C-alpha cells in the first residue's frame, strides 16, 4: 500500500510564515536592546576616558604686572664751561674712564688771567688809598685835638675849631669808603680767581666719557646756561625708568621684586627691586601743561625707577626693557589651571567637574590669587583629586 505525503494547505502555510516572522522580529529587537544598553553603558566611560584629566596639586602662584622701561645711567652729568673762551685742550677721549677731579678740558685762560691781574691791581690800589686816607686822618685828628684844647683854654678861634672838626669827620668817612672799596676789590679778585679756575674743567664724578660735544679750538660762549663740552656718566649701575599705567599704579610699591629683559637679548633675565614710585604723573609737573588748567588728555602714567648692577657693561643707555613686577605671591598653594574652571556662580566661586569613583561630580570651588595660568583654590577640592579640564573657561 502506497502512502503519499499530504501537501500543506494554504492556511497552514500562512501560520508557518507568521510564526517565523514573529521570531525574527523578536530576535532583531533583542539585538537592538542589547546594543543600546551596551552603547549607553559605554559612552560615559568612553567620554570620561577621552576627557583631559589632572590632579589637584600644590605650587607657587605669582601675580605679575608687566611694564616697559628705558635704561639710563644711574648718574649722568653734562659737563660744561662756566666761562667764555676758546677750548685750548681736550684731555680725554670718548669711552675713557676718569676719576673725580681729573682734568677733562682747558679753556684758553688769557682773558681770565687778565681779569685777575686787573682785579688784583684794583685791590692794591684800594689798599694804598686806604693807607693814604688813614695817614691824612691821623693829621686831622691831631689838628682837631689841638683845637679842642684851645677851645677849652679860651684861646682858640671858633671857625678854626669847626673846620678841624669837619675835616676830621670827613676823613673818617673817607677811610670807611676805602674799606668798602677794599671789600669790593677783594670780591673782584675772588671772582676773577674762580673764573680762572673754571678754565680748567675737571670731572665732577667718577665715570666714563659717553660723548664729546665740543672740539678743540671751538669758542665757548657762556650766558645763562653753561654750554656742554662732554657727557660723563657712571655706567657701573643703570637706572630703569618705567611707565606705570593708572590701572596698575595701586598695585606697585617700593621694594617689590621684579625681573626684566632687554629687547636686544630676551633670553637674559635680570633681577632687582622696585625703587621710587613717583606719586604724580610727570606731565602734571610740566608747567606748560599746568597752564591748561590741569586737564588730563589721554592715558595717565606714573614713573617708577629702580637700579641694576652693570659692572659687565651688558646694558646700554636708552635700551628698552620689559619689566615684570611681582605684586602678589602665594607659596605652595593648592592650585588648578584656569581651564579647569567652569561657570561662575558667585564672587570668586566657580563650578568644576571632579571625578569621584569613576563618575563625574560638579562642585563649587572658591578661588584666591589668579595669575592668568593658575588659580589658588581656597575651598572645594583636596590635593590629589582628579578634575576635568573645561573646553572654555570663564575665569580670567
Coordinates of C-alpha atoms in Angstrom, one line a residue:
X1 CA 0.0 0.0 0.0
X2 CA 1.5 3.3 -1.0
X3 CA 1.1 6.5 1.1
X4 CA 1.6 10.0 -0.2
X5 CA 2.7 12.9 1.9
X6 CA 0.0 15.3 2.1
X7 CA 0.8 18.8 0.9
X8 CA 0.2 21.6 3.4
X9 CA -2.8 23.7 2.8
X10 CA -2.6 27.4 2.3
X11 CA -3.9 28.0 5.8
X12 CA -1.0 26.0 7.3
X13 CA 1.5 28.0 5.2
X14 CA 0.3 31.3 6.5
X15 CA 0.6 30.2 10.1
X16 CA 4.1 28.9 9.5
X17 CA 5.3 32.2 8.0
X18 CA 3.6 34.3 10.6
X19 CA 5.4 32.4 13.4
X20 CA 8.7 32.7 11.7
X21 CA 8.3 36.5 11.2
X22 CA 7.5 37.0 14.9
X23 CA 10.6 35.1 15.9
X24 CA 12.8 37.1 13.5
X25 CA 11.4 40.4 14.7
X26 CA 11.8 39.4 18.3
X27 CA 15.4 38.5 17.7
X28 CA 16.1 41.8 16.0
X29 CA 14.5 43.7 18.8
X30 CA 16.6 41.8 21.3
X31 CA 19.8 42.5 19.4
X32 CA 18.9 46.2 19.3
X33 CA 18.1 46.3 23.0
X34 CA 21.5 44.6 23.9
X35 CA 23.3 47.0 21.5
X36 CA 21.6 50.1 23.0
X37 CA 22.4 49.0 26.6
X38 CA 26.0 48.5 25.6
X39 CA 26.2 51.9 24.0
X40 CA 24.6 53.6 26.9
X41 CA 26.9 51.9 29.3
X42 CA 30.0 52.5 27.2
X43 CA 29.5 56.2 26.2
X44 CA 30.1 57.8 29.7
X45 CA 33.1 55.6 30.2
X46 CA 34.5 56.4 26.8
X47 CA 33.8 60.2 27.2
X48 CA 35.5 60.1 30.7
X49 CA 38.4 58.2 29.2
X50 CA 38.7 60.7 26.3
X51 CA 38.5 63.8 28.6
X52 CA 41.6 65.6 29.8
X53 CA 42.0 64.9 33.5
X54 CA 44.6 66.2 36.0
X55 CA 45.3 66.0 39.7
X56 CA 44.9 68.9 42.1
X57 CA 48.4 69.8 43.1
X58 CA 50.4 72.4 45.1
X59 CA 52.6 75.0 43.5
X60 CA 53.6 78.7 43.6
X61 CA 51.4 81.3 42.2
X62 CA 52.6 84.8 41.3
X63 CA 50.7 87.8 40.1
X64 CA 52.8 89.8 37.7
X65 CA 52.3 93.4 36.3
X66 CA 54.2 94.0 33.1
X67 CA 55.5 97.5 32.2
X68 CA 58.1 98.9 29.8
X69 CA 61.1 101.0 30.7
X70 CA 64.1 102.8 29.4
X71 CA 67.6 102.3 30.7
X72 CA 69.7 105.3 31.7
X73 CA 73.0 105.7 33.6
X74 CA 72.4 105.9 37.4
X75 CA 74.4 109.2 37.3
X76 CA 74.8 111.3 34.2
X77 CA 76.3 114.8 34.1
X78 CA 76.6 117.2 31.2
X79 CA 79.9 118.8 31.8
X80 CA 80.0 122.4 30.6
X81 CA 82.0 125.6 30.7
X82 CA 81.2 128.4 33.1
X83 CA 83.4 131.0 31.3
X84 CA 83.8 132.3 27.8
X85 CA 86.8 131.4 25.7
X86 CA 88.3 129.0 23.2
X87 CA 88.8 125.4 24.0
X88 CA 92.6 125.1 24.3
X89 CA 92.9 121.4 25.0
X90 CA 90.7 118.2 25.5
X91 CA 92.5 115.7 27.7
X92 CA 90.0 112.8 27.3
X93 CA 88.6 110.7 24.6
X94 CA 85.1 109.1 24.2
X95 CA 84.8 105.9 26.2
X96 CA 87.7 106.8 28.5
X97 CA 87.2 106.2 32.2
X98 CA 88.0 109.1 34.6
X99 CA 88.1 109.7 38.3
X100 CA 86.5 112.6 40.2
X101 CA 88.8 115.6 39.9
X102 CA 90.7 114.6 36.7
X103 CA 91.3 117.3 34.2
X104 CA 89.0 116.9 31.3
X105 CA 89.5 120.1 29.2
X106 CA 91.0 123.6 29.4
X107 CA 89.7 126.9 28.1
X108 CA 92.2 129.5 26.9
X109 CA 92.9 131.4 30.2
X110 CA 94.2 134.7 28.6
X111 CA 91.0 136.7 29.3
X112 CA 90.6 135.3 32.8
X113 CA 94.3 135.9 33.7
X114 CA 93.9 139.5 32.5
X115 CA 90.8 139.9 34.6
X116 CA 92.6 138.5 37.7
X117 CA 95.5 140.9 37.2
X118 CA 93.2 143.8 36.8
X119 CA 91.2 142.9 39.9
X120 CA 94.4 142.4 41.9
X121 CA 95.6 145.8 40.8
X122 CA 92.4 147.4 41.9
X123 CA 92.7 145.7 45.2
X124 CA 96.2 147.0 45.7
X125 CA 95.1 150.5 44.7
X126 CA 92.2 150.4 47.2
X127 CA 94.6 149.3 49.9
X128 CA 97.0 152.1 49.1
X129 CA 94.2 154.7 49.0
X130 CA 93.1 153.5 52.5
X131 CA 96.7 153.8 53.8
X132 CA 96.9 157.4 52.4
X133 CA 93.4 158.2 53.8
X134 CA 94.5 156.8 57.2
X135 CA 97.6 159.0 57.2
X136 CA 95.6 162.1 56.4
X137 CA 93.1 161.1 59.1
X138 CA 95.9 161.0 61.7
X139 CA 96.9 164.6 60.8
X140 CA 93.2 165.7 61.0
X141 CA 92.9 164.0 64.4
X142 CA 95.9 165.9 65.7
X143 CA 94.7 169.2 64.4
X144 CA 91.2 168.6 65.8
X145 CA 92.6 167.7 69.3
X146 CA 94.7 171.0 69.3
X147 CA 91.5 173.0 68.5
X148 CA 89.7 171.2 71.3
X149 CA 92.4 172.1 73.8
X150 CA 92.5 175.7 72.6
X151 CA 88.7 176.0 72.9
X152 CA 88.9 174.7 76.4
X153 CA 91.6 177.2 77.3
X154 CA 89.6 180.0 75.6
X155 CA 92.5 180.9 73.2
X156 CA 91.1 179.3 70.1
X157 CA 89.1 180.6 67.2
X158 CA 85.7 179.1 66.8
X159 CA 85.8 178.9 63.0
X160 CA 89.2 177.1 63.0
X161 CA 87.8 174.6 65.6
X162 CA 84.8 173.9 63.4
X163 CA 86.9 173.5 60.3
X164 CA 89.2 171.0 62.1
X165 CA 86.2 169.1 63.3
X166 CA 84.7 168.9 59.8
X167 CA 88.0 167.7 58.2
X168 CA 88.3 165.0 60.9
X169 CA 84.8 163.7 60.4
X170 CA 85.0 163.8 56.6
X171 CA 88.3 162.0 56.5
X172 CA 86.9 159.4 58.9
X173 CA 84.2 158.7 56.4
X174 CA 86.7 158.5 53.6
X175 CA 88.5 155.7 55.4
X176 CA 85.2 153.9 55.7
X177 CA 84.8 154.4 51.9
X178 CA 88.2 153.0 51.3
X179 CA 87.3 149.9 53.5
X180 CA 84.3 149.3 51.3
X181 CA 86.4 149.7 48.1
X182 CA 88.8 147.1 49.5
X183 CA 86.0 144.6 50.1
X184 CA 84.7 145.2 46.6
X185 CA 88.2 144.7 45.2
X186 CA 88.7 141.5 47.2
X187 CA 85.4 140.1 45.8
X188 CA 86.5 141.0 42.3
X189 CA 89.8 139.1 42.9
X190 CA 87.8 136.1 44.2
X191 CA 85.5 136.2 41.2
X192 CA 88.5 136.5 38.8
X193 CA 90.3 133.7 40.6
X194 CA 87.2 131.4 40.3
X195 CA 86.8 132.3 36.6
X196 CA 90.5 131.4 36.0
X197 CA 89.9 128.1 37.8
X198 CA 86.9 127.5 35.7
X199 CA 89.1 127.4 32.6
X200 CA 90.3 124.1 33.9
X201 CA 87.3 121.8 33.6
X202 CA 87.6 118.8 35.9
X203 CA 85.5 115.7 36.3
X204 CA 82.6 116.2 38.9
X205 CA 82.1 112.4 39.3
X206 CA 84.0 109.2 38.6
X207 CA 82.7 107.6 35.4
X208 CA 83.0 107.2 31.7
X209 CA 83.0 109.7 28.9
X210 CA 79.9 108.9 26.9
X211 CA 80.4 111.6 24.3
X212 CA 82.3 114.7 23.5
X213 CA 80.1 117.6 22.2
X214 CA 82.7 120.3 21.6
X215 CA 86.1 120.3 19.8
X216 CA 89.5 121.8 20.4
X217 CA 89.6 125.4 19.0
X218 CA 85.8 125.9 19.4
X219 CA 84.8 129.1 21.1
X220 CA 82.5 128.7 24.1
X221 CA 80.1 131.5 25.0
X222 CA 78.6 131.1 28.4
X223 CA 75.5 133.1 29.1
X224 CA 72.6 131.9 31.3
X225 CA 73.4 128.2 30.8
X226 CA 76.7 126.5 30.6
X227 CA 77.4 125.1 27.1
X228 CA 78.0 121.4 27.2
X229 CA 81.5 120.2 26.3
X230 CA 81.2 116.5 27.1
X231 CA 78.8 114.0 28.8
X232 CA 80.1 112.0 31.7
X233 CA 78.2 109.1 33.3
X234 CA 78.6 106.3 35.8
X235 CA 77.7 103.1 34.0
X236 CA 78.5 100.7 36.8
X237 CA 74.8 100.9 37.8
X238 CA 72.0 101.6 35.4
X239 CA 68.6 103.1 36.2
X240 CA 65.5 101.8 34.6
X241 CA 62.7 104.3 34.3
X242 CA 59.3 102.6 33.9
X243 CA 55.9 104.0 32.9
X244 CA 53.2 102.5 35.1
X245 CA 49.6 102.8 33.9
X246 CA 46.8 104.3 36.0
X247 CA 45.1 100.8 36.2
X248 CA 48.2 99.3 37.8
X249 CA 49.7 102.0 39.9
X250 CA 47.9 101.0 43.1
X251 CA 49.4 97.5 42.8
X252 CA 53.0 98.8 42.7
X253 CA 55.1 99.8 45.7
X254 CA 58.8 100.2 46.5
X255 CA 60.6 97.0 47.4
X256 CA 58.6 94.7 45.2
X257 CA 60.8 92.1 43.5
X258 CA 61.0 92.2 39.7
X259 CA 62.7 90.7 36.7
X260 CA 63.3 92.3 33.3
X261 CA 65.0 91.7 30.0
X262 CA 66.0 94.0 27.2
X263 CA 64.7 93.6 23.7
X264 CA 68.2 93.1 22.4
X265 CA 68.5 89.8 24.5
X266 CA 65.2 88.4 25.7
X267 CA 66.9 85.3 27.0
X268 CA 68.9 87.1 29.6
X269 CA 67.0 87.9 32.7
X270 CA 67.9 90.5 35.3
X271 CA 66.6 90.8 38.9
X272 CA 66.1 93.9 41.0
X273 CA 63.5 95.6 43.3
X274 CA 61.2 98.5 42.6
X275 CA 62.7 101.7 43.9
X276 CA 60.9 105.1 43.9
X277 CA 57.4 105.3 42.6
X278 CA 56.5 108.9 41.7
X279 CA 53.1 109.8 43.2
X280 CA 52.3 112.3 40.5
X281 CA 52.4 112.0 36.7
X282 CA 55.4 113.8 35.1
X283 CA 53.1 115.7 32.8
X284 CA 51.5 117.4 35.8
X285 CA 54.9 118.7 36.8
X286 CA 55.4 120.3 33.4
X287 CA 54.4 124.0 33.8
X288 CA 53.4 124.1 30.1
X289 CA 50.6 121.6 30.8
X290 CA 49.7 123.3 34.1
X291 CA 48.6 126.4 32.0
X292 CA 45.8 124.3 30.5
X293 CA 44.1 124.1 33.9
X294 CA 45.4 120.7 34.9
X295 CA 43.1 118.9 32.3
X296 CA 44.4 115.3 31.6
X297 CA 44.4 114.2 28.0
X298 CA 44.8 110.5 27.1
X299 CA 46.1 107.8 29.3
X300 CA 47.8 108.6 32.6
X301 CA 51.1 107.1 33.5
X302 CA 53.4 107.3 36.6
X303 CA 57.2 106.9 36.7
X304 CA 58.8 104.1 38.7
X305 CA 62.5 103.7 38.9
X306 CA 65.0 101.1 40.0
X307 CA 68.7 100.3 39.7
X308 CA 70.6 97.3 38.4
X309 CA 74.3 96.3 38.5
X310 CA 76.1 96.8 35.2
X311 CA 79.7 96.1 36.0
X312 CA 79.9 93.8 33.0
X313 CA 78.6 96.7 30.7
X314 CA 76.0 94.5 29.1
X315 CA 73.3 97.1 29.4
X316 CA 73.4 100.2 27.2
X317 CA 71.9 103.6 27.6
X318 CA 68.4 104.0 26.1
X319 CA 67.8 100.3 25.7
X320 CA 64.1 99.3 26.0
X321 CA 63.3 96.9 28.9
X322 CA 60.3 94.7 29.5
X323 CA 59.8 94.6 33.3
X324 CA 57.8 92.0 35.2
X325 CA 56.9 93.2 38.7
X326 CA 55.7 90.6 41.2
X327 CA 52.8 92.3 43.0
X328 CA 51.5 89.2 44.9
X329 CA 52.6 85.7 45.6
X330 CA 51.4 82.5 47.3
X331 CA 53.9 79.7 48.0
X332 CA 52.9 76.0 47.9
X333 CA 49.3 77.0 47.1
X334 CA 46.6 74.4 46.3
X335 CA 46.1 75.3 42.6
X336 CA 44.2 74.5 39.5
X337 CA 44.7 75.6 35.9
X338 CA 42.2 78.2 34.8
X339 CA 41.0 75.8 32.1
X340 CA 39.5 73.6 34.9
X341 CA 37.1 76.3 35.9
X342 CA 33.6 76.2 34.6
X343 CA 30.6 78.5 35.1
X344 CA 30.9 81.4 37.6
X345 CA 28.3 81.1 40.4
X346 CA 29.4 84.0 42.6
X347 CA 32.3 86.2 43.7
X348 CA 35.4 84.1 43.2
X349 CA 33.3 81.0 43.0
X350 CA 33.2 78.6 40.0
X351 CA 31.9 75.2 39.1
X352 CA 34.4 72.4 38.4
X353 CA 34.0 68.8 37.4
X354 CA 35.5 66.3 39.8
X355 CA 35.9 62.5 39.1
X356 CA 34.7 60.6 42.1
X357 CA 34.8 56.7 42.0
X358 CA 34.8 56.8 38.2
X359 CA 31.9 59.1 38.0
X360 CA 31.8 62.9 37.3
X361 CA 30.6 65.3 40.0
X362 CA 30.1 69.0 39.8
X363 CA 31.4 71.0 42.7
X364 CA 31.8 74.7 43.6
X365 CA 35.3 75.9 44.5
X366 CA 36.3 79.2 46.0
X367 CA 39.4 80.7 44.4
X368 CA 42.0 83.2 45.5
X369 CA 45.1 84.6 43.6
X370 CA 44.9 84.4 39.9
X371 CA 48.0 84.6 37.7
X372 CA 46.1 84.0 34.4
X373 CA 47.5 80.5 34.2
X374 CA 46.7 79.0 37.6
X375 CA 44.3 79.9 40.3
X376 CA 44.7 79.4 44.1
X377 CA 42.0 77.1 45.4
X378 CA 40.8 78.1 48.9
X379 CA 37.9 75.6 49.3
X380 CA 36.1 72.9 47.4
X381 CA 38.7 70.3 46.4
X382 CA 41.6 68.4 48.1
X383 CA 45.1 67.8 46.9
X384 CA 45.3 64.8 44.6
X385 CA 41.6 64.8 43.5
X386 CA 41.0 64.4 39.7
X387 CA 39.3 67.2 37.8
X388 CA 38.3 67.6 34.2
X389 CA 39.7 70.4 32.0
X390 CA 36.9 72.5 30.6
X391 CA 36.8 73.4 26.9
X392 CA 36.0 77.1 27.5
X393 CA 36.9 78.6 30.9
X394 CA 35.0 81.6 32.1
X395 CA 37.7 82.8 34.5
X396 CA 40.3 85.4 33.5

